[in-house]
Tab-separated table of C-alpha atoms in Angstrom:
chain	number	residue	atom	x	y	z
A	1	MET	CA	5.842	17.041	-11.325
A	2	THR	CA	2.662	18.887	-10.374
A	3	LEU	CA	-0.343	16.745	-9.644
A	4	PRO	CA	-3.516	17.403	-11.640
A	5	ASN	CA	-6.770	18.367	-9.979
A	6	ARG	CA	-7.865	14.727	-10.020
A	7	PHE	CA	-5.681	11.674	-9.556
A	8	ALA	CA	-5.673	8.203	-8.008
A	9	ALA	CA	-3.602	6.830	-5.142
A	10	ILE	CA	-2.784	3.128	-4.830
A	11	ALA	CA	-0.784	1.284	-2.185
A	12	ASP	CA	0.127	-2.093	-0.715
A	13	ILE	CA	-0.272	-4.194	-3.864
A	14	HIS	CA	1.825	-6.999	-2.362
A	15	GLY	CA	2.190	-8.880	-5.628
A	16	ASN	CA	-1.540	-9.230	-6.262
A	17	ALA	CA	-1.512	-8.761	-10.028
A	18	ASP	CA	-5.213	-9.563	-10.493
A	19	ALA	CA	-6.309	-6.966	-7.933
A	20	LEU	CA	-3.985	-4.428	-9.543
A	21	ARG	CA	-5.478	-5.080	-12.973
A	22	ALA	CA	-8.987	-4.585	-11.568
A	23	VAL	CA	-8.045	-1.308	-9.887
A	24	LEU	CA	-6.274	0.065	-12.957
A	25	ALA	CA	-9.261	-0.869	-15.127
A	26	ASP	CA	-11.531	1.041	-12.728
A	27	ILE	CA	-9.188	4.041	-12.800
A	28	ASP	CA	-9.130	3.963	-16.589
A	29	ARG	CA	-12.941	3.817	-16.706
A	30	LEU	CA	-13.043	6.964	-14.595
A	31	GLY	CA	-10.800	8.722	-17.088
A	32	ILE	CA	-8.036	9.330	-14.540
A	33	SER	CA	-4.599	9.483	-16.134
A	34	THR	CA	-2.358	10.162	-13.119
A	35	VAL	CA	-1.719	7.483	-10.485
A	36	ILE	CA	0.686	7.591	-7.552
A	37	ASN	CA	1.896	4.464	-5.743
A	38	LEU	CA	2.648	4.432	-2.007
A	39	GLY	CA	4.763	1.298	-1.843
A	40	ASP	CA	4.910	-2.324	-0.672
A	41	VAL	CA	4.638	-3.424	-4.249
A	42	PHE	CA	5.764	-7.039	-4.571
A	43	SER	CA	6.090	-8.923	-1.286
A	44	GLY	CA	3.652	-11.789	-0.941
A	45	PRO	CA	3.143	-15.409	-2.049
A	46	LEU	CA	1.359	-14.258	-5.203
A	47	ALA	CA	2.555	-12.864	-8.549
A	48	ALA	CA	5.461	-10.459	-8.087
A	49	SER	CA	6.813	-10.785	-11.627
A	50	GLU	CA	3.384	-10.117	-13.174
A	51	THR	CA	2.970	-7.095	-10.930
A	52	TRP	CA	6.349	-5.784	-12.071
A	53	GLU	CA	5.395	-6.136	-15.740
A	54	ILE	CA	2.190	-4.144	-15.182
A	55	LEU	CA	3.865	-1.358	-13.241
A	56	HIS	CA	6.863	-1.209	-15.551
A	57	GLN	CA	4.516	-0.349	-18.420
A	58	ARG	CA	2.718	2.395	-16.463
A	59	ALA	CA	5.694	4.074	-14.703
A	60	PHE	CA	3.778	5.606	-11.786
A	61	PRO	CA	5.530	7.915	-9.284
A	62	THR	CA	6.268	5.552	-6.374
A	63	VAL	CA	7.650	5.700	-2.846
A	64	ARG	CA	9.430	2.805	-1.184
A	65	GLY	CA	7.596	0.734	1.417
A	66	ASN	CA	9.048	-1.263	4.286
A	67	HIS	CA	8.760	-4.548	2.406
A	68	ASP	CA	10.337	-2.942	-0.656
A	69	ARG	CA	13.225	-1.944	1.606
A	70	HIS	CA	13.522	-5.448	3.017
A	71	LEU	CA	13.897	-6.844	-0.500
A	72	ILE	CA	16.868	-4.613	-1.288
A	73	GLU	CA	18.567	-4.627	2.135
A	74	HIS	CA	18.699	-8.357	2.832
A	75	LEU	CA	20.131	-11.406	1.133
A	76	PRO	CA	17.490	-13.857	-0.139
A	77	HIS	CA	18.088	-16.374	2.675
A	78	GLU	CA	17.618	-13.593	5.258
A	79	LEU	CA	14.148	-12.606	4.056
A	80	MET	CA	10.821	-13.470	5.640
A	81	ALA	CA	8.650	-15.916	3.714
A	82	SER	CA	6.540	-13.432	1.744
A	83	ASP	CA	9.530	-11.280	0.843
A	84	ARG	CA	11.516	-14.340	-0.221
A	85	VAL	CA	8.828	-15.563	-2.644
A	86	ALA	CA	8.762	-12.150	-4.301
A	87	ARG	CA	12.550	-11.900	-4.466
A	88	ASP	CA	12.817	-15.281	-6.185
A	89	GLU	CA	10.438	-14.103	-8.919
A	90	LEU	CA	11.729	-10.624	-9.600
A	91	PRO	CA	14.174	-9.848	-12.414
A	92	GLU	CA	17.208	-7.716	-11.631
A	93	ARG	CA	15.632	-4.802	-13.487
A	94	ALA	CA	12.802	-4.779	-10.950
A	95	MET	CA	15.289	-4.875	-8.092
A	96	GLY	CA	17.125	-1.919	-9.612
A	97	TRP	CA	13.837	-0.021	-9.769
A	98	LEU	CA	13.196	-0.738	-6.081
A	99	ARG	CA	16.654	0.560	-5.189
A	100	SER	CA	15.877	3.818	-7.010
A	101	LEU	CA	12.687	4.568	-5.077
A	102	PRO	CA	12.686	7.435	-2.562
A	103	MET	CA	11.292	7.098	0.946
A	104	VAL	CA	9.213	10.264	0.474
A	105	LEU	CA	8.090	12.426	-2.446
A	106	GLU	CA	6.753	15.965	-2.636
A	107	LEU	CA	4.573	16.617	-5.679
A	108	GLY	CA	3.000	20.049	-5.731
A	109	ASP	CA	0.461	20.228	-2.901
A	110	ALA	CA	1.043	16.605	-1.900
A	111	PHE	CA	3.471	14.824	0.416
A	112	LEU	CA	3.830	11.083	-0.190
A	113	CYS	CA	5.233	8.425	2.126
A	114	HIS	CA	4.572	4.775	2.881
A	115	ALA	CA	3.972	5.044	6.629
A	116	THR	CA	5.153	8.303	8.230
A	117	PRO	CA	7.697	10.938	7.147
A	118	GLY	CA	10.332	9.511	9.467
A	119	SER	CA	9.656	5.773	9.351
A	120	ASP	CA	8.344	3.201	6.884
A	121	GLN	CA	7.039	0.992	9.734
A	122	VAL	CA	5.060	3.299	12.066
A	123	TYR	CA	1.287	3.468	11.652
A	124	TRP	CA	0.265	7.117	11.133
A	125	LEU	CA	-3.513	7.222	11.492
A	126	ASP	CA	-3.827	4.141	13.686
A	127	GLU	CA	-2.036	2.605	16.638
A	128	VAL	CA	-1.884	-0.738	18.443
A	129	SER	CA	-2.852	-1.151	22.084
A	130	PRO	CA	-0.715	-3.265	24.423
A	131	GLU	CA	-3.379	-5.969	24.013
A	132	GLY	CA	-2.876	-6.001	20.239
A	133	ILE	CA	-6.019	-4.095	19.255
A	134	VAL	CA	-5.683	-1.748	16.268
A	135	HIS	CA	-7.620	1.505	16.702
A	136	PRO	CA	-7.596	5.074	15.354
A	137	ALA	CA	-4.753	7.140	16.760
A	138	PRO	CA	-5.728	10.205	18.834
A	139	GLN	CA	-5.402	13.657	17.321
A	140	ALA	CA	-2.246	14.542	19.244
A	141	THR	CA	-0.496	11.391	18.030
A	142	VAL	CA	-1.452	11.999	14.407
A	143	ALA	CA	-0.216	15.592	14.669
A	144	ALA	CA	3.060	14.575	16.301
A	145	ARG	CA	3.827	12.255	13.384
A	146	LEU	CA	3.680	15.137	10.882
A	147	GLY	CA	7.333	15.833	11.538
A	148	GLY	CA	7.159	19.323	10.080
A	149	VAL	CA	5.289	18.374	6.882
A	150	THR	CA	3.202	21.353	5.790
A	151	ARG	CA	1.699	20.207	2.470
A	152	PRO	CA	-2.120	20.461	2.493
A	153	LEU	CA	-2.481	16.901	1.139
A	154	ILE	CA	-0.616	13.977	2.718
A	155	LEU	CA	-0.793	10.435	1.380
A	156	CYS	CA	0.318	7.456	3.447
A	157	ALA	CA	-0.316	3.710	3.512
A	158	HIS	CA	1.100	0.698	5.427
A	159	THR	CA	-1.918	-0.275	7.577
A	160	HIS	CA	-3.989	-1.394	4.554
A	161	LEU	CA	-6.951	0.399	6.159
A	162	PRO	CA	-8.681	3.115	4.081
A	163	ARG	CA	-8.808	6.257	6.201
A	164	ALA	CA	-9.025	10.028	5.871
A	165	VAL	CA	-8.233	12.523	8.629
A	166	ARG	CA	-8.475	16.324	8.497
A	167	LEU	CA	-6.118	18.091	10.856
A	168	ASN	CA	-5.499	21.844	11.033
A	169	GLY	CA	-6.229	22.369	7.348
A	170	GLN	CA	-4.345	19.285	6.167
A	171	LEU	CA	-5.931	16.159	4.730
A	172	ILE	CA	-4.137	12.889	5.501
A	173	VAL	CA	-5.305	9.954	3.376
A	174	ASN	CA	-4.585	6.240	3.452
A	175	PRO	CA	-6.024	4.747	0.240
A	176	GLY	CA	-6.189	1.220	1.656
A	177	SER	CA	-4.651	-1.855	0.079
A	178	VAL	CA	-4.952	-2.928	-3.519
A	179	GLY	CA	-3.960	-6.520	-2.918
A	180	CYS	CA	-3.752	-7.591	0.727
A	181	PRO	CA	-6.918	-7.148	2.823
A	182	GLY	CA	-5.561	-8.841	5.959
A	183	TYR	CA	-2.248	-9.532	7.670
A	184	ASP	CA	-0.627	-10.162	11.044
A	185	ASP	CA	2.415	-8.436	12.489
A	186	ILE	CA	4.545	-8.554	15.620
A	187	HIS	CA	5.457	-4.850	15.827
A	188	PRO	CA	5.012	-3.067	18.154
A	189	VAL	CA	3.158	-6.038	19.692
A	190	PRO	CA	1.477	-9.008	17.965
A	191	HIS	CA	-1.702	-7.896	16.222
A	192	VAL	CA	-3.971	-8.570	13.255
A	193	VAL	CA	-5.296	-6.130	10.657
A	194	GLU	CA	-8.431	-7.142	8.737
A	195	THR	CA	-10.407	-4.923	6.375
A	196	GLY	CA	-13.422	-7.237	6.327
A	197	THR	CA	-13.746	-7.097	2.527
A	198	PRO	CA	-11.889	-8.962	-0.215
A	199	ASP	CA	-12.309	-6.006	-2.576
A	200	ALA	CA	-9.280	-4.176	-3.955
A	201	CYS	CA	-9.168	-0.671	-2.507
A	202	TYR	CA	-7.739	2.642	-3.678
A	203	ALA	CA	-8.557	6.359	-3.456
A	204	VAL	CA	-9.439	9.166	-5.845
A	205	LEU	CA	-8.295	12.670	-4.845
A	206	THR	CA	-10.013	15.742	-6.298
A	207	ARG	CA	-9.133	19.380	-5.765
A	208	GLU	CA	-12.191	21.480	-4.895
A	209	GLY	CA	-11.206	25.149	-4.769
A	210	GLU	CA	-8.492	25.457	-2.125
A	211	SER	CA	-9.018	22.022	-0.578
A	212	TRP	CA	-8.836	18.346	-1.522
A	213	GLN	CA	-11.647	15.800	-1.395
A	214	VAL	CA	-11.158	12.039	-1.172
A	215	SER	CA	-13.274	9.140	-2.387
A	216	HIS	CA	-12.302	5.598	-1.415
A	217	ARG	CA	-13.243	2.987	-3.976
A	218	HIS	CA	-13.688	-0.726	-3.325
A	219	VAL	CA	-13.352	-2.803	-6.476
A	220	PRO	CA	-14.652	-6.399	-6.539
A	221	TYR	CA	-12.503	-8.818	-8.528
A	222	ASP	CA	-12.051	-12.583	-8.878
A	223	SER	CA	-9.475	-13.483	-6.223
A	224	ARG	CA	-9.516	-17.248	-6.842
A	225	ARG	CA	-6.259	-17.402	-8.816
A	226	MET	CA	-4.352	-15.392	-6.243
A	227	ALA	CA	-5.798	-17.433	-3.377
A	228	ALA	CA	-4.776	-20.643	-5.138
A	229	LEU	CA	-1.223	-19.331	-5.514
A	230	ALA	CA	-1.114	-18.512	-1.808
A	231	ARG	CA	-2.328	-21.971	-0.818
A	232	ALA	CA	0.110	-23.678	-3.178
A	233	ARG	CA	2.901	-21.818	-1.373
A	234	GLY	CA	1.709	-22.838	2.076
A	235	ARG	CA	0.067	-19.528	3.013
A	236	ASP	CA	-3.506	-20.478	3.862
A	237	GLU	CA	-3.964	-17.304	5.929
A	238	TRP	CA	-3.210	-15.188	2.867
A	239	ALA	CA	-5.755	-17.196	0.860
A	240	ARG	CA	-8.469	-16.659	3.504
A	241	ALA	CA	-7.824	-12.932	3.558
A	242	LEU	CA	-7.939	-12.706	-0.230
A	243	GLU	CA	-11.231	-14.607	-0.354
A	244	THR	CA	-13.021	-13.006	2.580
A	245	GLY	CA	-11.214	-9.928	3.881
A	246	TRP	CA	-10.703	-11.733	7.200
A	247	LEU	CA	-7.471	-13.407	8.276
A	248	SER	CA	-8.906	-15.919	10.722
A	249	ALA	CA	-11.086	-18.841	9.677
C-alpha cells in the first residue's frame, strides 16, 4: 500500500467508541479517505465491543500496541483491570484480528509503530525523569531510538501526547490519543500523563513537495456516556480524565 498525499493518523483509542465516532466524523468532513491506526485499540473500562464494530467496518491499516499485545499474550485472570474489561467484551473475531497485527508497518514514505521500532513500551519523543516528570526527550535520545529507520515520515504513539519533531530530514509525529487524555504508569518510574483537554485528538498528514506537513486536530465530543461507564466500573480516575483532560481531581 502506498499512502496518498493526504491521510489521517489515529492512535490510543482505548475503547472510547464515542471519541472514535467524533474523530471519524471529522475525518469524513475533511474528505480524507485513508486512515492509519497506531494501536492500543480496546483496553479501558469503556466500550471495547463497540469500538471493534466501528473499526471492523472501516478496516484501517493498524499496528499493534502494548495493550493490544497484553490482551493476546495473557490469560484473562492475568490481565490488569483495564485490559480485563476489554477482554471480557471482545468477540473471538476481534481477538483474532489483534493477533494478526504487526508491530511495525512500512507504507511508502512512512514507518508506523506504536512506541519505537524496537519496543512497544518506550516513549520515543518524551522521557520520564527519576522524579516522575514527563518531558520532551533530547535530540540525541530521539535520534538513538530511530534504530536504523530511514523513512522520511515516522508515525508513533503510546504517550497520548500530540507531538511533532523534525530530525535530519525526517518528521516524527505522535497524533495524540483519540480516547484517553490522561493515565498513570509505573514504568520506568511512577508518573502521570495528562493532556489537559478532554478533546479527542488525531493528526492529518499532507505531502508538500518533497516533505510532509502535520496538523493536529482536537475534536470536542460529549464524553458523558464514556465517563459514566468508567465510574460504573470503579475507574473514577478514567472518568475525570475523560471529562477534563486531567487525571487528578
